[in-house]
PDB file of C-alpha atoms in Angstrom:
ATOM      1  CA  UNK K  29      27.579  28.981 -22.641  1.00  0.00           C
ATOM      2  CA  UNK K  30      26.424  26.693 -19.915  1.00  0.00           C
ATOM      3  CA  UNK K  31      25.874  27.695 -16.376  1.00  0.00           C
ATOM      4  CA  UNK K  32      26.934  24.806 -14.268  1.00  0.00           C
ATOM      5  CA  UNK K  33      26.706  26.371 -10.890  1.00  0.00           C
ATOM      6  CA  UNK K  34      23.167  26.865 -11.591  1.00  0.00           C
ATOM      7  CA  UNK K  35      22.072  23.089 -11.979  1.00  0.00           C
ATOM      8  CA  UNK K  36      20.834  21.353  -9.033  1.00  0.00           C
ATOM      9  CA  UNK K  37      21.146  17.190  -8.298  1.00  0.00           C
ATOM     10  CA  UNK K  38      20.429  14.876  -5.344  1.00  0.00           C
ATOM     11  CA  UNK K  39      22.514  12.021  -4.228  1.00  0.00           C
ATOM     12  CA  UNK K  40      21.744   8.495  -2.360  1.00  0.00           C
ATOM     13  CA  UNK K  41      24.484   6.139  -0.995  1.00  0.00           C
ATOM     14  CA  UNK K  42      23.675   3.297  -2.048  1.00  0.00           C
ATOM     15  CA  UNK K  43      26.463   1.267  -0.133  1.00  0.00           C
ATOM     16  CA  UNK K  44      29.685   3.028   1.751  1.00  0.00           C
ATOM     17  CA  UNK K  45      31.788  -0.249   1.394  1.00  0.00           C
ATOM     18  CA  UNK K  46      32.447  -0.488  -1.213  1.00  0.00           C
ATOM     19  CA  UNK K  47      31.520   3.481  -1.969  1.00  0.00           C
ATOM     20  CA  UNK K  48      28.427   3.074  -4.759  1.00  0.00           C
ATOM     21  CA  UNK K  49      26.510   6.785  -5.219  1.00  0.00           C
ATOM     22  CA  UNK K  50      23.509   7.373  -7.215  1.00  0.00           C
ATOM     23  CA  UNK K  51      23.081  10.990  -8.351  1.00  0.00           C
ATOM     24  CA  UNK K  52      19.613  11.986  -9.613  1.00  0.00           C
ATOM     25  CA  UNK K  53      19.488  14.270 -12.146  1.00  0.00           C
ATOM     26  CA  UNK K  54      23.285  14.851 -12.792  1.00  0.00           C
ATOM     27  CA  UNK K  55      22.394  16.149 -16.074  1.00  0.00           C
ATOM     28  CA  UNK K  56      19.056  17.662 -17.745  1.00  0.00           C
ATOM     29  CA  UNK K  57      17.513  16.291 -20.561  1.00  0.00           C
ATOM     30  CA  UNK K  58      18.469  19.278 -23.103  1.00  0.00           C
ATOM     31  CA  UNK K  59      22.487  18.532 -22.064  1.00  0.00           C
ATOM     32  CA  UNK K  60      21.854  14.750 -23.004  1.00  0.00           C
ATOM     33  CA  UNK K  61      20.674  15.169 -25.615  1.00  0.00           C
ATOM     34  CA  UNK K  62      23.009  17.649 -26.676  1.00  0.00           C
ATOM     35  CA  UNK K  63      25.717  15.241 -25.700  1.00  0.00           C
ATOM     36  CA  UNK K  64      24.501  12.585 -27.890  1.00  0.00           C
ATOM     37  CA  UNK K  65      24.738  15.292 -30.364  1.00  0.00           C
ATOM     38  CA  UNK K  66      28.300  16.039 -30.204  1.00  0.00           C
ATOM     39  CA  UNK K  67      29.252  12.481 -30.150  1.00  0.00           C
ATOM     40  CA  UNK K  68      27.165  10.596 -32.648  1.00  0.00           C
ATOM     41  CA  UNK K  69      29.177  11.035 -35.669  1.00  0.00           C
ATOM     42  CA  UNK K  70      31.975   9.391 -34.275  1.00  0.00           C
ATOM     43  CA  UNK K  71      30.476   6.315 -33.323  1.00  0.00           C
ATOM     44  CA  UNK K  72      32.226   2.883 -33.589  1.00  0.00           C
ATOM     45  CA  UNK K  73      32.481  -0.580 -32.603  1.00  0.00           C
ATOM     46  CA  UNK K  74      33.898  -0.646 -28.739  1.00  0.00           C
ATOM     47  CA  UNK K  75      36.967  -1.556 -27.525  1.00  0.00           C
ATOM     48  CA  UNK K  76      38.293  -1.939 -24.393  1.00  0.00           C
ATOM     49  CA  UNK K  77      41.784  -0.728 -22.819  1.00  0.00           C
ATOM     50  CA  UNK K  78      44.416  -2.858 -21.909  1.00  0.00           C
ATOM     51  CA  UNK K  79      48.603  -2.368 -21.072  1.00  0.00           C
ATOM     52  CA  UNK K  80      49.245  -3.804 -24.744  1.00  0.00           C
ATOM     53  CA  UNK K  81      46.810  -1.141 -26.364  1.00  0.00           C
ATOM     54  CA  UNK K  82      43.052  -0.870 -27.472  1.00  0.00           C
ATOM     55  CA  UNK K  83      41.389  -4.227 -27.951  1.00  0.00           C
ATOM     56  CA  UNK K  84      37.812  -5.330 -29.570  1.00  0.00           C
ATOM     57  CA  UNK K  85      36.317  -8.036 -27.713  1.00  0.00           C
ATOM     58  CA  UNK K  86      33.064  -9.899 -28.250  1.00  0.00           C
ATOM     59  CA  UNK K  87      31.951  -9.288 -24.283  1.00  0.00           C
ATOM     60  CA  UNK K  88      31.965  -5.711 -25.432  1.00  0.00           C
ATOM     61  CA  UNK K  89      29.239  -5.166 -28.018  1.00  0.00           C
ATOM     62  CA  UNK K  90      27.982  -1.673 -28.159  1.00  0.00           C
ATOM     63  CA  UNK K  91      29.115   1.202 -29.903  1.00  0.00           C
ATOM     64  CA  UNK K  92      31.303   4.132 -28.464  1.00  0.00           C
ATOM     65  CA  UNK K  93      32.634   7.741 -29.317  1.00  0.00           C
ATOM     66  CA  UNK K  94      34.740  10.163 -27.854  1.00  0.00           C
ATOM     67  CA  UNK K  95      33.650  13.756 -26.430  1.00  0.00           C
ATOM     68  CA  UNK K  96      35.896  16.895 -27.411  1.00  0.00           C
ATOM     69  CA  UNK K  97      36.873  17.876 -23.179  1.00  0.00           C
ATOM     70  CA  UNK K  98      37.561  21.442 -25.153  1.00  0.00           C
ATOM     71  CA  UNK K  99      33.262  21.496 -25.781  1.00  0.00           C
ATOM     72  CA  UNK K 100      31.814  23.760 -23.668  1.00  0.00           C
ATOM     73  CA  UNK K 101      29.189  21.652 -22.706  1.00  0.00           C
ATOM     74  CA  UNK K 102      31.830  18.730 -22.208  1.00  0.00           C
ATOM     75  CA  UNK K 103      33.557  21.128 -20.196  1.00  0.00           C
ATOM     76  CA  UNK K 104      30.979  22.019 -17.519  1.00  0.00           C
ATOM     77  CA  UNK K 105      29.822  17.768 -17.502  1.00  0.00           C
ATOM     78  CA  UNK K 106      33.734  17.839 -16.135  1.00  0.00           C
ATOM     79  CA  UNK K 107      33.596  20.686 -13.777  1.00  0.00           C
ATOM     80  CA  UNK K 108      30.433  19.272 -12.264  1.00  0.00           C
ATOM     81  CA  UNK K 109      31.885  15.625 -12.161  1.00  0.00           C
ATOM     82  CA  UNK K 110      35.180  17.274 -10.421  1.00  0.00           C
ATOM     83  CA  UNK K 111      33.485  19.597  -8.312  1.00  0.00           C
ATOM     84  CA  UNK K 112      30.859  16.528  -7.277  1.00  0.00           C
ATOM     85  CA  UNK K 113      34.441  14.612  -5.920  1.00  0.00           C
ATOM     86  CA  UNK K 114      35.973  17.115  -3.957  1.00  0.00           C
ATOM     87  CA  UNK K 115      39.291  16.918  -2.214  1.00  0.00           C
ATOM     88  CA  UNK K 116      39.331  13.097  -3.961  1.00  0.00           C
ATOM     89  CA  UNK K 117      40.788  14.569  -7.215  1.00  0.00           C
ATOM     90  CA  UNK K 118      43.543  17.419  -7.393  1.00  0.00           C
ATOM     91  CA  UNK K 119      42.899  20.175  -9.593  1.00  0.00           C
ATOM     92  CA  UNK K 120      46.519  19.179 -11.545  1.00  0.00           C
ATOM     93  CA  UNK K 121      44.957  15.761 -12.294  1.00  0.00           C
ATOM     94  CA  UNK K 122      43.031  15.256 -14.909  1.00  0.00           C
ATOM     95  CA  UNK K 123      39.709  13.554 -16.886  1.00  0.00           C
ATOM     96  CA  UNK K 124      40.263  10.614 -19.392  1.00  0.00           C
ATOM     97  CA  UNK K 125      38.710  11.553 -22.471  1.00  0.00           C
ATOM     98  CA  UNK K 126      35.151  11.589 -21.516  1.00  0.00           C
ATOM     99  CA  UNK K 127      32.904   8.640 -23.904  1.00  0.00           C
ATOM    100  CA  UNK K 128      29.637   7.720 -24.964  1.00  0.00           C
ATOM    101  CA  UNK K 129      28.230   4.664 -25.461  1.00  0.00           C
ATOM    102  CA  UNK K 130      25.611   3.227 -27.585  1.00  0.00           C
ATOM    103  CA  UNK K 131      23.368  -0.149 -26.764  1.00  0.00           C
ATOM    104  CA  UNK K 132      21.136  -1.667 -29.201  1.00  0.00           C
ATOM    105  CA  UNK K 133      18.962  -4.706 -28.579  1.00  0.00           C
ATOM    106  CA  UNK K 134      21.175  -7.841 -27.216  1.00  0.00           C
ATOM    107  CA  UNK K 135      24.272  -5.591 -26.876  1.00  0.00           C
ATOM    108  CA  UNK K 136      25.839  -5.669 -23.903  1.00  0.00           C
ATOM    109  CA  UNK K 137      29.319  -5.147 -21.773  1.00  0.00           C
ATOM    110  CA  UNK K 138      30.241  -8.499 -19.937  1.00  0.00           C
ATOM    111  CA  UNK K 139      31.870  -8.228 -16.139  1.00  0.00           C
ATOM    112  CA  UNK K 140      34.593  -5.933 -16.291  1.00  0.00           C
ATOM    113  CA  UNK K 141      36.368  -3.168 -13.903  1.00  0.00           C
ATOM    114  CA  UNK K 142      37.390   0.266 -14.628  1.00  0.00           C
ATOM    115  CA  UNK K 143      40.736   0.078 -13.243  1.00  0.00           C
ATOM    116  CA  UNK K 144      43.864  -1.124 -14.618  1.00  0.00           C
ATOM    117  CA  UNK K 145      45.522  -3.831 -12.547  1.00  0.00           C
ATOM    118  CA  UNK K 146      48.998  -1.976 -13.540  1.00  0.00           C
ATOM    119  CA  UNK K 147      48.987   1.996 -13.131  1.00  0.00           C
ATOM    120  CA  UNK K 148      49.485   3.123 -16.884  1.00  0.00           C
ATOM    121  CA  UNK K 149      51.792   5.742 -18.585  1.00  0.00           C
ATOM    122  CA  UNK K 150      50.620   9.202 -19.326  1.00  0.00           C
ATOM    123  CA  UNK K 151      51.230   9.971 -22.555  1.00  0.00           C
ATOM    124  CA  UNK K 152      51.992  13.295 -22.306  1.00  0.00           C
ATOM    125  CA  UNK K 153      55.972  12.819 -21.790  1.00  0.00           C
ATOM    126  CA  UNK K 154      56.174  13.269 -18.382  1.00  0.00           C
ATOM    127  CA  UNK K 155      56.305   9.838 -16.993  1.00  0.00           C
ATOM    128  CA  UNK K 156      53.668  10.006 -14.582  1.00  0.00           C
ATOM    129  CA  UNK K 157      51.552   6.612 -13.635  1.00  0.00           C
ATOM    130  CA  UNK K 158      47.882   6.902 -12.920  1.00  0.00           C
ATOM    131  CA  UNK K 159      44.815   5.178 -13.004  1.00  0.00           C
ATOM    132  CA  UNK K 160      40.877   5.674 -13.140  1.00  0.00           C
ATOM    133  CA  UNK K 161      40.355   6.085  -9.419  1.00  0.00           C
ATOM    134  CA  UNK K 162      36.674   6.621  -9.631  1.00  0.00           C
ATOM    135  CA  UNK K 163      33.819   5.765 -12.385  1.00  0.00           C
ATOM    136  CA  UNK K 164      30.960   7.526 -13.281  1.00  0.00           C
ATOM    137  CA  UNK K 165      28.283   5.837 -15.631  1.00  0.00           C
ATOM    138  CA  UNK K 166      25.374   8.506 -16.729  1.00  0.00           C
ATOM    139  CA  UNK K 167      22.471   7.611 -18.328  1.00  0.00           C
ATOM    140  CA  UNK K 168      21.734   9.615 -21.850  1.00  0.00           C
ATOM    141  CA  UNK K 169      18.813   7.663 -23.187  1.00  0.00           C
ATOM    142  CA  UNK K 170      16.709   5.663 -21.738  1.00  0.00           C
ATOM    143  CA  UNK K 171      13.943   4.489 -24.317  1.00  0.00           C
ATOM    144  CA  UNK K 172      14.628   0.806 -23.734  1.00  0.00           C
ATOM    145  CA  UNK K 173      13.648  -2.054 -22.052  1.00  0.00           C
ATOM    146  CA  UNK K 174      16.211  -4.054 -19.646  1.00  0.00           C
ATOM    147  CA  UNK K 175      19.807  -2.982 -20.428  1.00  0.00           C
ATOM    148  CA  UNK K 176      20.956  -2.162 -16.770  1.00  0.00           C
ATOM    149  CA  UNK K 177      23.930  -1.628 -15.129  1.00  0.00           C
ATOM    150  CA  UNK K 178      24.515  -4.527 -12.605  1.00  0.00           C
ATOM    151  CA  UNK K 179      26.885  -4.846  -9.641  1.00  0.00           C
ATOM    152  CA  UNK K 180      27.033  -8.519  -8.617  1.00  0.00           C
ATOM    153  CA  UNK K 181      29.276  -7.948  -5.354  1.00  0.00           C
ATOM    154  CA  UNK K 182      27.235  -4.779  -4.166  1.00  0.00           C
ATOM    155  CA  UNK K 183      25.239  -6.209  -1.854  1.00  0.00           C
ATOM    156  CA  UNK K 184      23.359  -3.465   0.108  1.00  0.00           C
ATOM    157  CA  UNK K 185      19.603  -4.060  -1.541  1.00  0.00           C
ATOM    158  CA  UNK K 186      20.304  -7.612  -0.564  1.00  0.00           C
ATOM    159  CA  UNK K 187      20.642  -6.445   3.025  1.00  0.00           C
ATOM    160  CA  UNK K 188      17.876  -3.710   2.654  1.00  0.00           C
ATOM    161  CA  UNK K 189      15.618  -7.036   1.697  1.00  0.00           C
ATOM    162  CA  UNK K 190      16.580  -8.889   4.240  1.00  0.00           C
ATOM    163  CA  UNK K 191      15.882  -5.968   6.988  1.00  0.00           C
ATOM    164  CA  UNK K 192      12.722  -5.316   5.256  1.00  0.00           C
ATOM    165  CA  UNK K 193      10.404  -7.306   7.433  1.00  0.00           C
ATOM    166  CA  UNK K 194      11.658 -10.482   5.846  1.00  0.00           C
ATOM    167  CA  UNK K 195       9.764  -9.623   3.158  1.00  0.00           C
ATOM    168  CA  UNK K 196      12.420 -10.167   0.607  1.00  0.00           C
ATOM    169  CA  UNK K 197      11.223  -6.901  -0.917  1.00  0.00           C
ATOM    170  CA  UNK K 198      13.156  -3.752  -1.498  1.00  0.00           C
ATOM    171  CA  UNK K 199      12.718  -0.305   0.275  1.00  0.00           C
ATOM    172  CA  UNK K 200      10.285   1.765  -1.417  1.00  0.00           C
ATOM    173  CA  UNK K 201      12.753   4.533  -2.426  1.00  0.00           C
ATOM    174  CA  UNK K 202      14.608   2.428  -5.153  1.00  0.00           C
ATOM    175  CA  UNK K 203      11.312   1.343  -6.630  1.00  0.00           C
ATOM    176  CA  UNK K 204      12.055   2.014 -10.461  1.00  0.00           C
ATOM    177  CA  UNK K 205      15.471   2.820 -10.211  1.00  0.00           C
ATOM    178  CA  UNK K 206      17.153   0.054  -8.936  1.00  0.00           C
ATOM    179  CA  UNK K 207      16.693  -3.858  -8.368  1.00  0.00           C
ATOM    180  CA  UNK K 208      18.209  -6.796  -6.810  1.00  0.00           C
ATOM    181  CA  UNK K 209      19.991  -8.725  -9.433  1.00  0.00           C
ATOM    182  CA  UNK K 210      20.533 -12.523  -9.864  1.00  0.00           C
ATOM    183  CA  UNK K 211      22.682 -15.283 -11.269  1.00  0.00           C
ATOM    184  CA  UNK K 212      22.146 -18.504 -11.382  1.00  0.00           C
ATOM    185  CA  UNK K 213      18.623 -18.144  -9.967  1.00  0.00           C
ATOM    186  CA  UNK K 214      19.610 -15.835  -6.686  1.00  0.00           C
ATOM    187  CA  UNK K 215      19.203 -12.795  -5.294  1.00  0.00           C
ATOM    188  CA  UNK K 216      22.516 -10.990  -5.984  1.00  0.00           C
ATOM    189  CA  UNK K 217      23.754  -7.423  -5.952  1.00  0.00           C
ATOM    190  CA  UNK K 218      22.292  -4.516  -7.384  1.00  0.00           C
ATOM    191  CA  UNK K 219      21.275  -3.973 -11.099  1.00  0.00           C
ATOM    192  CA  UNK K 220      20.312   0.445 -11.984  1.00  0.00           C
ATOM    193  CA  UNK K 221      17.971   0.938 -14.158  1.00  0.00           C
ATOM    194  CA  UNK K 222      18.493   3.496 -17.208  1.00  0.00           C
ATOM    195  CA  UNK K 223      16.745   6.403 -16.225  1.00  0.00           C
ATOM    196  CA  UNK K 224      17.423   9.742 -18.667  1.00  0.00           C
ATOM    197  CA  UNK K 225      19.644  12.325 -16.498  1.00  0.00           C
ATOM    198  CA  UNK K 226      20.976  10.208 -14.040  1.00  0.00           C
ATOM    199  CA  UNK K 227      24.345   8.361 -12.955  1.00  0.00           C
ATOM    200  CA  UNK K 228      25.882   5.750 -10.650  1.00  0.00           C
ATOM    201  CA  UNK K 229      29.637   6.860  -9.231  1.00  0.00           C
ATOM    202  CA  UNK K 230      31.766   4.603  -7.630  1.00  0.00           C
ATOM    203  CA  UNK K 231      35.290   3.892  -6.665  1.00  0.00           C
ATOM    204  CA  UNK K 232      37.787   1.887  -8.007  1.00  0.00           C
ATOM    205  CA  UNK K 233      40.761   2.591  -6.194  1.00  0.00           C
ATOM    206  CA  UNK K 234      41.451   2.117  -2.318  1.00  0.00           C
ATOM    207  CA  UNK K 235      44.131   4.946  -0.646  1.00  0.00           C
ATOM    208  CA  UNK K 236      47.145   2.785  -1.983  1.00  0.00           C
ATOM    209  CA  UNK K 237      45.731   2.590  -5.430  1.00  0.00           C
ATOM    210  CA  UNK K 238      44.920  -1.233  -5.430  1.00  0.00           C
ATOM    211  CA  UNK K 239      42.069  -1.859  -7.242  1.00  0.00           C
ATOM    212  CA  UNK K 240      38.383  -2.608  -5.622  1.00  0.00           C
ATOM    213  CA  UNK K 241      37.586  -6.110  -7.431  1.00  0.00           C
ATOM    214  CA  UNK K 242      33.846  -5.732  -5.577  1.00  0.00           C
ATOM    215  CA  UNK K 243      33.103  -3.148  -8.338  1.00  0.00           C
ATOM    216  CA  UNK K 244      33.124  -5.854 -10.943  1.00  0.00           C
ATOM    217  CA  UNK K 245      29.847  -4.712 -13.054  1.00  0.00           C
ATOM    218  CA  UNK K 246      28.345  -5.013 -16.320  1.00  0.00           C
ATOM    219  CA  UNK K 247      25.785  -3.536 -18.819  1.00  0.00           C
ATOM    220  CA  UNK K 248      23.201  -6.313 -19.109  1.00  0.00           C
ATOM    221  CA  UNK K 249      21.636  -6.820 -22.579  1.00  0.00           C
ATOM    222  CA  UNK K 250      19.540  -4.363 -24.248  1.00  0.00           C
ATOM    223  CA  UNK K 251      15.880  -5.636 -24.486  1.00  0.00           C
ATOM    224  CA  UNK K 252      13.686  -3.310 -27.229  1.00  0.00           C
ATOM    225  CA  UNK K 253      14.768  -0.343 -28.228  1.00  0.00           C
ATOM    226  CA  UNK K 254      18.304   2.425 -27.763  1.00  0.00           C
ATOM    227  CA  UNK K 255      20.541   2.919 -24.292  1.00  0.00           C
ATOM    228  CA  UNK K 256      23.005   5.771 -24.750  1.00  0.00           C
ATOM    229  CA  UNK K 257      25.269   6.329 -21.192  1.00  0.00           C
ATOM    230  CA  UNK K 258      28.278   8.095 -20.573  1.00  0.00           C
ATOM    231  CA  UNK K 259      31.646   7.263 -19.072  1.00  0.00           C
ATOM    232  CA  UNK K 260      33.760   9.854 -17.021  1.00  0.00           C
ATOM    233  CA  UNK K 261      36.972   8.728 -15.774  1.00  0.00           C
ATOM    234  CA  UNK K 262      38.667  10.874 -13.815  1.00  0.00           C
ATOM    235  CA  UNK K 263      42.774   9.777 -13.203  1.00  0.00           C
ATOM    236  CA  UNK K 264      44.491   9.643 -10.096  1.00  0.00           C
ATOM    237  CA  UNK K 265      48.049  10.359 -10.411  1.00  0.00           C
ATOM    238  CA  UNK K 266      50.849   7.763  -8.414  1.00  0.00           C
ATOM    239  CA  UNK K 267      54.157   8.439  -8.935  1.00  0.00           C
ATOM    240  CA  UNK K 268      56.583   8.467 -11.856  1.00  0.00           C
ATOM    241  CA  UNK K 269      57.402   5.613 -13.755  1.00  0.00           C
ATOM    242  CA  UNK K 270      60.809   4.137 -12.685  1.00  0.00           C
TER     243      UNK K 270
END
């Protein structure tokens, strides 16, 4: 059994518009490993998710397994992530399939967005649309080098830099955690560094359910070495389909 009230994590806003939260310590080291565990015979190439069904791409090079919600330590991962959002997410509506992820060195997972641009189908029967209304990315493993998770259009370090003095330089509290990205030689966005235990949650989904296209991110190239995350997607339900 696994006492969930009893674990304790921080949280940092990292930018309220679009809403970007890091969460230190959302799991302990035992439960990631553990998690690793209960995935890592199941691992296989990635796909991603699209209206016409489950695709392999090559922006999408890692390798990814499903997590049994029905595992008791899968289970309390879930209550915490649900319990961290609140009001945001009715207790009738429900996880994706929780997934782990698997980076070796040059693997990587090109721009992309959580959220369908077309709510999709339950497939339970009942008709009911939803979509990923919220993302969170934890970090399993961390014995790597580079292999972030950037956020080109999440500007707020930028700003931080730029209030800084003029220095250019970020605050001190995101020292080895986070960075200021860049493309095409500038400063842009916000890349998080994998650190074992802790997560980036964001959301996708404004109060209509249109998507957020500022949460555009990717998982940069592995340098040396193994990056193991975790992807909880909990779904926001709209409607019934016509």
């Amino acid at each position: 059994p696994y006492d969930c009230e009893a674990h304790k994590y921080t949280t940092e806003i990292v930018s309220l518009d679009p809403l970007v939260i890091y969460i230190n310590n959302f799991t302990s080291t035992q439960e990631a490993e553990n998690l690793i565990k209960a995935g890592e015979p199941d691992f296989e190439d990635s796909f991603i998710s699209r209206h016409t069904g489950l695709h392999r791409v090559s922006g999408r090079t890692s390798q990814s397994a499903p997590l049994e919600p029905s595992l008791p330590l899968v289970s309390c991962i879930l209550s915490r992530a649900r319990q961290f959002m609140g009001n945001m997410l009715l207790p009738s509506e429900p996880f994706s399939i929780p997934q782990i992820v698997r980076y070796y060195p040059k693997q990587r997972y090109d721009l992309h967005t959580d959220f369908w641009p077309q709510h999709q189908v339950m497939n339970d029967g009942s008709g009911r649309l939803f979509n990923r209304v919220a993302s969170f990315f934890v970090f399993l493993r961390d014995n790597c080098t580079e292999g972030e998770t950037y956020f080109p259009l999440v500007d707020v370090l930028d700003r931080d830099a730029e209030s800084n003095g003029g220095s250019g330089k970020l605050v001190k509290r995101w020292e080895g955690r986070a960075s200021r990205g860049e493309k095409d030689g500038e400063a842009l966005g916000v890349k998080f560094k994998p650190i074992q235990g802790n997560a980036v949650f964001w959301v996708n989904l404004d109060g209509e359910g249109k998507g957020d296209r500022r949460l555009v991110h990717a998982g940069l190239p592995v340098g040396e070495g193994e990056k193991i995350g975790m992807n909880i997607w909990p779904r926001k339900i709209y409607g019934v389909e016509d």
